[in-house]
Amino acid sequence: MNVLIAGAGRLGTQIAQVLSAARNEVTLIDIDDDRVAELQSRVPVRLVAGDACEPALLEHAGALTADLVIATTGEDEDNLVISLLAKRQFSVPRVAARINDADNAWLFDGRWGVDVAVPGTTPLISLIEEATGATDTVALLRLSKAGVDVIETAITPQSKAVGRPLGDVRLPEGTVVATIVREGRPTVPDPAIQLRAGDELLLVSHSATEQEIHSAFQ
């Protein structure tokens, strides 16, 4: 998948890193030249400095061949302009935009080219799933040299694991839970901890498939 992300703040950078690790072609755009220069050495994606609200800049960044555009700037006005340009001028198949101010949520719809509107409080994994149309279990990266997969799954209100102790969940052989992210904070995966809707689990496995992880929790 060819992905353009407008806004290289914390959220945009995290999304870029995750999607790049999952073998997508990612371009990260930011208006701040210094920010782009800072990220050059630590974010393994293509970086473009400039204003993503400018059609010429979007075209230079690759909007004509993009499968997905994600607008994650800190300004709702910019996110709407980027979304509209992506959809109407460049015919990008899927456009996702971050809502910074809940009072502006009513604007984030098809009239502005937005396919997926995501509140700023949405957990990272959920945002990526909604933006990419992926399932609720996403393979973040493969550590090929070690033969290990790192897989993240989100506990939804419909998950069969809700309310159950982590230790009661039967995991595929060779799979361990590395951490549980709850309300944005990593938590030690104690077997006695009860799983809640909204929890995000990071698992490490040398053999389990995404579907097997999905089946264990969902």
PDB file of C-alpha atoms in Angstrom:
ATOM      1  CA  MET A   1       0.000   0.000   0.000  1.00  0.00           C
ATOM      2  CA  ASN A   2       1.217   3.487  -0.890  1.00  0.00           C
ATOM      3  CA  VAL A   3       0.468   5.834   2.028  1.00  0.00           C
ATOM      4  CA  LEU A   4       0.848   9.595   2.426  1.00  0.00           C
ATOM      5  CA  ILE A   5       0.717  11.004   5.960  1.00  0.00           C
ATOM      6  CA  ALA A   6       0.383  14.759   6.439  1.00  0.00           C
ATOM      7  CA  GLY A   7       1.685  15.897   9.814  1.00  0.00           C
ATOM      8  CA  ALA A   8       4.888  14.584  11.384  1.00  0.00           C
ATOM      9  CA  GLY A   9       3.897  15.126  14.975  1.00  0.00           C
ATOM     10  CA  ARG A  10       3.910  12.292  17.479  1.00  0.00           C
ATOM     11  CA  LEU A  11       0.799  10.641  16.029  1.00  0.00           C
ATOM     12  CA  GLY A  12       1.771  10.956  12.384  1.00  0.00           C
ATOM     13  CA  THR A  13       5.272   9.668  13.089  1.00  0.00           C
ATOM     14  CA  GLN A  14       3.975   6.658  15.009  1.00  0.00           C
ATOM     15  CA  ILE A  15       1.557   5.772  12.221  1.00  0.00           C
ATOM     16  CA  ALA A  16       4.362   6.103   9.673  1.00  0.00           C
ATOM     17  CA  GLN A  17       6.632   3.789  11.653  1.00  0.00           C
ATOM     18  CA  VAL A  18       3.953   1.132  12.101  1.00  0.00           C
ATOM     19  CA  LEU A  19       2.801   1.157   8.480  1.00  0.00           C
ATOM     20  CA  SER A  20       6.382   1.147   7.222  1.00  0.00           C
ATOM     21  CA  ALA A  21       7.224  -1.817   9.454  1.00  0.00           C
ATOM     22  CA  ALA A  22       4.257  -3.631   7.923  1.00  0.00           C
ATOM     23  CA  ARG A  23       5.924  -3.213   4.512  1.00  0.00           C
ATOM     24  CA  ASN A  24       3.880  -0.320   3.184  1.00  0.00           C
ATOM     25  CA  GLU A  25       5.428   2.473   1.139  1.00  0.00           C
ATOM     26  CA  VAL A  26       5.079   5.519   3.389  1.00  0.00           C
ATOM     27  CA  THR A  27       5.707   9.209   2.755  1.00  0.00           C
ATOM     28  CA  LEU A  28       5.547  11.563   5.737  1.00  0.00           C
ATOM     29  CA  ILE A  29       4.944  15.275   5.062  1.00  0.00           C
ATOM     30  CA  ASP A  30       5.483  18.175   7.426  1.00  0.00           C
ATOM     31  CA  ILE A  31       5.613  21.944   6.998  1.00  0.00           C
ATOM     32  CA  ASP A  32       8.429  22.291   9.541  1.00  0.00           C
ATOM     33  CA  ASP A  33      11.814  21.892   7.817  1.00  0.00           C
ATOM     34  CA  ASP A  34      13.597  21.397  11.135  1.00  0.00           C
ATOM     35  CA  ARG A  35      11.183  18.667  12.147  1.00  0.00           C
ATOM     36  CA  VAL A  36      11.729  16.850   8.859  1.00  0.00           C
ATOM     37  CA  ALA A  37      15.515  17.139   9.233  1.00  0.00           C
ATOM     38  CA  GLU A  38      15.300  15.763  12.778  1.00  0.00           C
ATOM     39  CA  LEU A  39      13.320  12.729  11.635  1.00  0.00           C
ATOM     40  CA  GLN A  40      15.599  11.875   8.724  1.00  0.00           C
ATOM     41  CA  SER A  41      17.913   9.750  10.836  1.00  0.00           C
ATOM     42  CA  ARG A  42      15.327   7.939  12.930  1.00  0.00           C
ATOM     43  CA  VAL A  43      12.185   7.320  10.877  1.00  0.00           C
ATOM     44  CA  PRO A  44      12.636   4.809   8.028  1.00  0.00           C
ATOM     45  CA  VAL A  45      10.190   6.440   5.598  1.00  0.00           C
ATOM     46  CA  ARG A  46      10.354   8.994   2.810  1.00  0.00           C
ATOM     47  CA  LEU A  47      10.140  12.501   4.275  1.00  0.00           C
ATOM     48  CA  VAL A  48       8.916  15.576   2.420  1.00  0.00           C
ATOM     49  CA  ALA A  49       9.095  19.127   3.752  1.00  0.00           C
ATOM     50  CA  GLY A  50       6.302  21.470   2.721  1.00  0.00           C
ATOM     51  CA  ASP A  51       2.686  22.492   3.134  1.00  0.00           C
ATOM     52  CA  ALA A  52       0.377  19.536   2.438  1.00  0.00           C
ATOM     53  CA  CYS A  53      -2.460  21.997   1.833  1.00  0.00           C
ATOM     54  CA  GLU A  54      -0.731  22.924  -1.440  1.00  0.00           C
ATOM     55  CA  PRO A  55      -1.762  20.751  -4.415  1.00  0.00           C
ATOM     56  CA  ALA A  56       1.708  20.946  -5.962  1.00  0.00           C
ATOM     57  CA  LEU A  57       3.301  19.629  -2.783  1.00  0.00           C
ATOM     58  CA  LEU A  58       0.826  16.750  -2.536  1.00  0.00           C
ATOM     59  CA  GLU A  59       1.492  15.837  -6.150  1.00  0.00           C
ATOM     60  CA  HIS A  60       5.256  15.955  -5.540  1.00  0.00           C
ATOM     61  CA  ALA A  61       4.794  13.699  -2.498  1.00  0.00           C
ATOM     62  CA  GLY A  62       2.965  11.105  -4.606  1.00  0.00           C
ATOM     63  CA  ALA A  63      -0.752  11.770  -4.192  1.00  0.00           C
ATOM     64  CA  LEU A  64      -1.466  10.645  -7.764  1.00  0.00           C
ATOM     65  CA  THR A  65      -0.456   7.080  -6.902  1.00  0.00           C
ATOM     66  CA  ALA A  66      -1.463   6.996  -3.222  1.00  0.00           C
ATOM     67  CA  ASP A  67      -3.815   4.304  -1.940  1.00  0.00           C
ATOM     68  CA  LEU A  68      -4.355   6.091   1.360  1.00  0.00           C
ATOM     69  CA  VAL A  69      -3.910   9.628   2.657  1.00  0.00           C
ATOM     70  CA  ILE A  70      -3.982  10.278   6.404  1.00  0.00           C
ATOM     71  CA  ALA A  71      -4.242  13.889   7.594  1.00  0.00           C
ATOM     72  CA  THR A  72      -2.937  14.092  11.165  1.00  0.00           C
ATOM     73  CA  THR A  73      -1.948  17.739  11.557  1.00  0.00           C
ATOM     74  CA  GLY A  74      -2.899  19.629  14.706  1.00  0.00           C
ATOM     75  CA  GLU A  75      -5.249  21.922  12.785  1.00  0.00           C
ATOM     76  CA  ASP A  76      -8.697  20.720  11.726  1.00  0.00           C
ATOM     77  CA  GLU A  77      -8.814  23.287   8.919  1.00  0.00           C
ATOM     78  CA  ASP A  78      -5.636  21.859   7.410  1.00  0.00           C
ATOM     79  CA  ASN A  79      -6.847  18.287   7.758  1.00  0.00           C
ATOM     80  CA  LEU A  80     -10.053  19.127   5.913  1.00  0.00           C
ATOM     81  CA  VAL A  81      -8.242  20.904   3.078  1.00  0.00           C
ATOM     82  CA  ILE A  82      -5.792  18.009   2.701  1.00  0.00           C
ATOM     83  CA  SER A  83      -8.660  15.511   2.653  1.00  0.00           C
ATOM     84  CA  LEU A  84     -10.616  17.468   0.058  1.00  0.00           C
ATOM     85  CA  LEU A  85      -7.602  17.817  -2.212  1.00  0.00           C
ATOM     86  CA  ALA A  86      -6.701  14.143  -1.853  1.00  0.00           C
ATOM     87  CA  LYS A  87     -10.184  12.963  -2.747  1.00  0.00           C
ATOM     88  CA  ARG A  88     -11.325  15.511  -5.329  1.00  0.00           C
ATOM     89  CA  GLN A  89      -8.118  16.493  -7.103  1.00  0.00           C
ATOM     90  CA  PHE A  90      -6.076  13.304  -6.818  1.00  0.00           C
ATOM     91  CA  SER A  91      -8.864  10.692  -6.525  1.00  0.00           C
ATOM     92  CA  VAL A  92      -7.203   8.928  -3.602  1.00  0.00           C
ATOM     93  CA  PRO A  93      -9.294   5.789  -2.849  1.00  0.00           C
ATOM     94  CA  ARG A  94      -9.223   6.154   0.951  1.00  0.00           C
ATOM     95  CA  VAL A  95      -8.781   9.293   3.024  1.00  0.00           C
ATOM     96  CA  ALA A  96      -8.608   9.433   6.816  1.00  0.00           C
ATOM     97  CA  ALA A  97      -8.477  12.588   8.901  1.00  0.00           C
ATOM     98  CA  ARG A  98      -7.847  13.332  12.546  1.00  0.00           C
ATOM     99  CA  ILE A  99     -10.389  15.456  14.424  1.00  0.00           C
ATOM    100  CA  ASN A 100      -8.628  17.712  16.926  1.00  0.00           C
ATOM    101  CA  ASP A 101     -11.681  19.628  18.161  1.00  0.00           C
ATOM    102  CA  ALA A 102     -14.813  17.547  18.772  1.00  0.00           C
ATOM    103  CA  ASP A 103     -16.975  20.563  17.882  1.00  0.00           C
ATOM    104  CA  ASN A 104     -15.730  20.241  14.297  1.00  0.00           C
ATOM    105  CA  ALA A 105     -16.608  16.551  13.947  1.00  0.00           C
ATOM    106  CA  TRP A 106     -19.702  17.298  11.824  1.00  0.00           C
ATOM    107  CA  LEU A 107     -17.468  18.638   9.046  1.00  0.00           C
ATOM    108  CA  PHE A 108     -15.456  15.446   8.661  1.00  0.00           C
ATOM    109  CA  ASP A 109     -17.507  13.542   6.116  1.00  0.00           C
ATOM    110  CA  GLY A 110     -17.733  12.855   2.413  1.00  0.00           C
ATOM    111  CA  ARG A 111     -18.421  16.485   1.546  1.00  0.00           C
ATOM    112  CA  TRP A 112     -14.823  17.229   2.542  1.00  0.00           C
ATOM    113  CA  GLY A 113     -13.452  14.017   1.050  1.00  0.00           C
ATOM    114  CA  VAL A 114     -13.142  12.226   4.388  1.00  0.00           C
ATOM    115  CA  ASP A 115     -13.814   8.482   4.326  1.00  0.00           C
ATOM    116  CA  VAL A 116     -12.708   7.857   7.908  1.00  0.00           C
ATOM    117  CA  ALA A 117     -12.923  10.535  10.600  1.00  0.00           C
ATOM    118  CA  VAL A 118     -10.903   9.683  13.702  1.00  0.00           C
ATOM    119  CA  PRO A 119     -11.111  11.570  17.018  1.00  0.00           C
ATOM    120  CA  GLY A 120      -7.758  12.607  18.409  1.00  0.00           C
ATOM    121  CA  THR A 121      -8.299  10.398  21.470  1.00  0.00           C
ATOM    122  CA  THR A 122      -8.584   7.204  19.405  1.00  0.00           C
ATOM    123  CA  PRO A 123      -5.851   4.679  20.321  1.00  0.00           C
ATOM    124  CA  LEU A 124      -3.107   4.313  17.742  1.00  0.00           C
ATOM    125  CA  ILE A 125      -3.931   0.760  16.737  1.00  0.00           C
ATOM    126  CA  SER A 126      -7.625   1.563  16.290  1.00  0.00           C
ATOM    127  CA  LEU A 127      -6.783   4.582  14.154  1.00  0.00           C
ATOM    128  CA  ILE A 128      -4.589   2.506  11.875  1.00  0.00           C
ATOM    129  CA  GLU A 129      -7.241  -0.183  11.565  1.00  0.00           C
ATOM    130  CA  GLU A 130      -9.936   2.334  10.666  1.00  0.00           C
ATOM    131  CA  ALA A 131      -7.714   4.187   8.226  1.00  0.00           C
ATOM    132  CA  THR A 132      -6.424   1.111   6.421  1.00  0.00           C
ATOM    133  CA  GLY A 133      -9.583  -0.961   6.615  1.00  0.00           C
ATOM    134  CA  ALA A 134      -7.589  -3.743   8.279  1.00  0.00           C
ATOM    135  CA  THR A 135      -8.994  -6.226  10.761  1.00  0.00           C
ATOM    136  CA  ASP A 136      -8.632  -5.691  14.506  1.00  0.00           C
ATOM    137  CA  THR A 137      -5.382  -7.632  14.558  1.00  0.00           C
ATOM    138  CA  VAL A 138      -2.445  -6.052  12.757  1.00  0.00           C
ATOM    139  CA  ALA A 139       1.014  -7.556  12.215  1.00  0.00           C
ATOM    140  CA  LEU A 140       3.280  -4.637  13.027  1.00  0.00           C
ATOM    141  CA  LEU A 141       6.583  -6.064  11.930  1.00  0.00           C
ATOM    142  CA  ARG A 142       8.506  -9.234  11.294  1.00  0.00           C
ATOM    143  CA  LEU A 143      11.873  -9.651  12.974  1.00  0.00           C
ATOM    144  CA  SER A 144      13.133 -11.797  10.135  1.00  0.00           C
ATOM    145  CA  LYS A 145      16.532 -12.574  11.567  1.00  0.00           C
ATOM    146  CA  ALA A 146      15.040 -13.929  14.767  1.00  0.00           C
ATOM    147  CA  GLY A 147      12.035 -15.476  13.036  1.00  0.00           C
ATOM    148  CA  VAL A 148       9.692 -13.623  15.400  1.00  0.00           C
ATOM    149  CA  ASP A 149       6.470 -11.746  14.729  1.00  0.00           C
ATOM    150  CA  VAL A 150       5.330  -8.811  16.830  1.00  0.00           C
ATOM    151  CA  ILE A 151       1.540  -8.642  16.653  1.00  0.00           C
ATOM    152  CA  GLU A 152      -0.812  -6.121  18.223  1.00  0.00           C
ATOM    153  CA  THR A 153      -4.489  -6.790  18.833  1.00  0.00           C
ATOM    154  CA  ALA A 154      -7.201  -4.564  20.293  1.00  0.00           C
ATOM    155  CA  ILE A 155      -9.852  -5.810  22.695  1.00  0.00           C
ATOM    156  CA  THR A 156     -13.255  -4.633  21.483  1.00  0.00           C
ATOM    157  CA  PRO A 157     -16.522  -4.591  23.478  1.00  0.00           C
ATOM    158  CA  GLN A 158     -17.536  -7.703  21.513  1.00  0.00           C
ATOM    159  CA  SER A 159     -14.349  -9.632  22.265  1.00  0.00           C
ATOM    160  CA  LYS A 160     -14.839 -12.883  24.146  1.00  0.00           C
ATOM    161  CA  ALA A 161     -11.809 -11.976  26.282  1.00  0.00           C
ATOM    162  CA  VAL A 162     -13.515  -8.957  27.908  1.00  0.00           C
ATOM    163  CA  GLY A 163     -13.691  -9.441  31.670  1.00  0.00           C
ATOM    164  CA  ARG A 164     -11.464 -12.519  31.637  1.00  0.00           C
ATOM    165  CA  PRO A 165      -8.074 -12.761  33.349  1.00  0.00           C
ATOM    166  CA  LEU A 166      -5.223 -12.706  30.865  1.00  0.00           C
ATOM    167  CA  GLY A 167      -4.018 -16.052  32.215  1.00  0.00           C
ATOM    168  CA  ASP A 168      -7.288 -17.699  31.151  1.00  0.00           C
ATOM    169  CA  VAL A 169      -6.730 -16.862  27.495  1.00  0.00           C
ATOM    170  CA  ARG A 170      -5.243 -19.841  25.680  1.00  0.00           C
ATOM    171  CA  LEU A 171      -2.477 -18.549  23.443  1.00  0.00           C
ATOM    172  CA  PRO A 172      -0.893 -20.351  20.500  1.00  0.00           C
ATOM    173  CA  GLU A 173       2.281 -22.264  21.328  1.00  0.00           C
ATOM    174  CA  GLY A 174       5.380 -20.103  21.408  1.00  0.00           C
ATOM    175  CA  THR A 175       3.414 -16.886  21.994  1.00  0.00           C
ATOM    176  CA  VAL A 176       3.729 -14.470  24.910  1.00  0.00           C
ATOM    177  CA  VAL A 177       2.088 -11.157  25.777  1.00  0.00           C
ATOM    178  CA  ALA A 178       4.777  -8.481  25.958  1.00  0.00           C
ATOM    179  CA  THR A 179       2.602  -5.653  27.305  1.00  0.00           C
ATOM    180  CA  ILE A 180      -0.943  -4.391  27.660  1.00  0.00           C
ATOM    181  CA  VAL A 181      -1.566  -0.760  26.751  1.00  0.00           C
ATOM    182  CA  ARG A 182      -4.473   0.565  28.799  1.00  0.00           C
ATOM    183  CA  GLU A 183      -5.627   4.187  28.501  1.00  0.00           C
ATOM    184  CA  GLY A 184      -2.405   4.999  26.683  1.00  0.00           C
ATOM    185  CA  ARG A 185      -0.126   3.482  29.330  1.00  0.00           C
ATOM    186  CA  PRO A 186       1.810   0.211  29.107  1.00  0.00           C
ATOM    187  CA  THR A 187       0.873  -2.276  31.816  1.00  0.00           C
ATOM    188  CA  VAL A 188       2.739  -5.349  33.016  1.00  0.00           C
ATOM    189  CA  PRO A 189       0.905  -8.394  31.599  1.00  0.00           C
ATOM    190  CA  ASP A 190       0.169 -10.104  34.901  1.00  0.00           C
ATOM    191  CA  PRO A 191      -1.856 -13.318  34.345  1.00  0.00           C
ATOM    192  CA  ALA A 192      -4.415 -12.073  36.904  1.00  0.00           C
ATOM    193  CA  ILE A 193      -5.169  -8.794  35.130  1.00  0.00           C
ATOM    194  CA  GLN A 194      -8.700  -8.660  33.768  1.00  0.00           C
ATOM    195  CA  LEU A 195      -8.940  -7.611  30.151  1.00  0.00           C
ATOM    196  CA  ARG A 196     -11.101  -4.615  29.286  1.00  0.00           C
ATOM    197  CA  ALA A 197     -12.580  -3.240  26.088  1.00  0.00           C
ATOM    198  CA  GLY A 198     -10.076  -0.753  24.695  1.00  0.00           C
ATOM    199  CA  ASP A 199      -7.003  -2.665  25.883  1.00  0.00           C
ATOM    200  CA  GLU A 200      -4.280  -3.084  23.276  1.00  0.00           C
ATOM    201  CA  LEU A 201      -2.032  -6.118  23.580  1.00  0.00           C
ATOM    202  CA  LEU A 202       1.416  -6.516  22.085  1.00  0.00           C
ATOM    203  CA  LEU A 203       2.339 -10.156  21.567  1.00  0.00           C
ATOM    204  CA  VAL A 204       5.515 -11.842  20.424  1.00  0.00           C
ATOM    205  CA  SER A 205       5.428 -15.186  18.638  1.00  0.00           C
ATOM    206  CA  HIS A 206       7.713 -17.298  16.497  1.00  0.00           C
ATOM    207  CA  SER A 207       4.915 -19.228  14.791  1.00  0.00           C
ATOM    208  CA  ALA A 208       1.387 -17.893  15.434  1.00  0.00           C
ATOM    209  CA  THR A 209      -0.588 -16.307  12.614  1.00  0.00           C
ATOM    210  CA  GLU A 210      -2.682 -13.178  12.897  1.00  0.00           C
ATOM    211  CA  GLN A 211      -5.803 -15.313  12.611  1.00  0.00           C
ATOM    212  CA  GLU A 212      -4.739 -17.500  15.530  1.00  0.00           C
ATOM    213  CA  ILE A 213      -4.178 -14.425  17.703  1.00  0.00           C
ATOM    214  CA  HIS A 214      -7.517 -13.047  16.583  1.00  0.00           C
ATOM    215  CA  SER A 215      -9.270 -16.300  17.506  1.00  0.00           C
ATOM    216  CA  ALA A 216      -7.694 -16.354  20.972  1.00  0.00           C
ATOM    217  CA  PHE A 217      -9.047 -12.934  21.965  1.00  0.00           C
ATOM    218  CA  GLN A 218     -11.978 -12.131  19.696  1.00  0.00           C
TER     219      GLN A 218
END
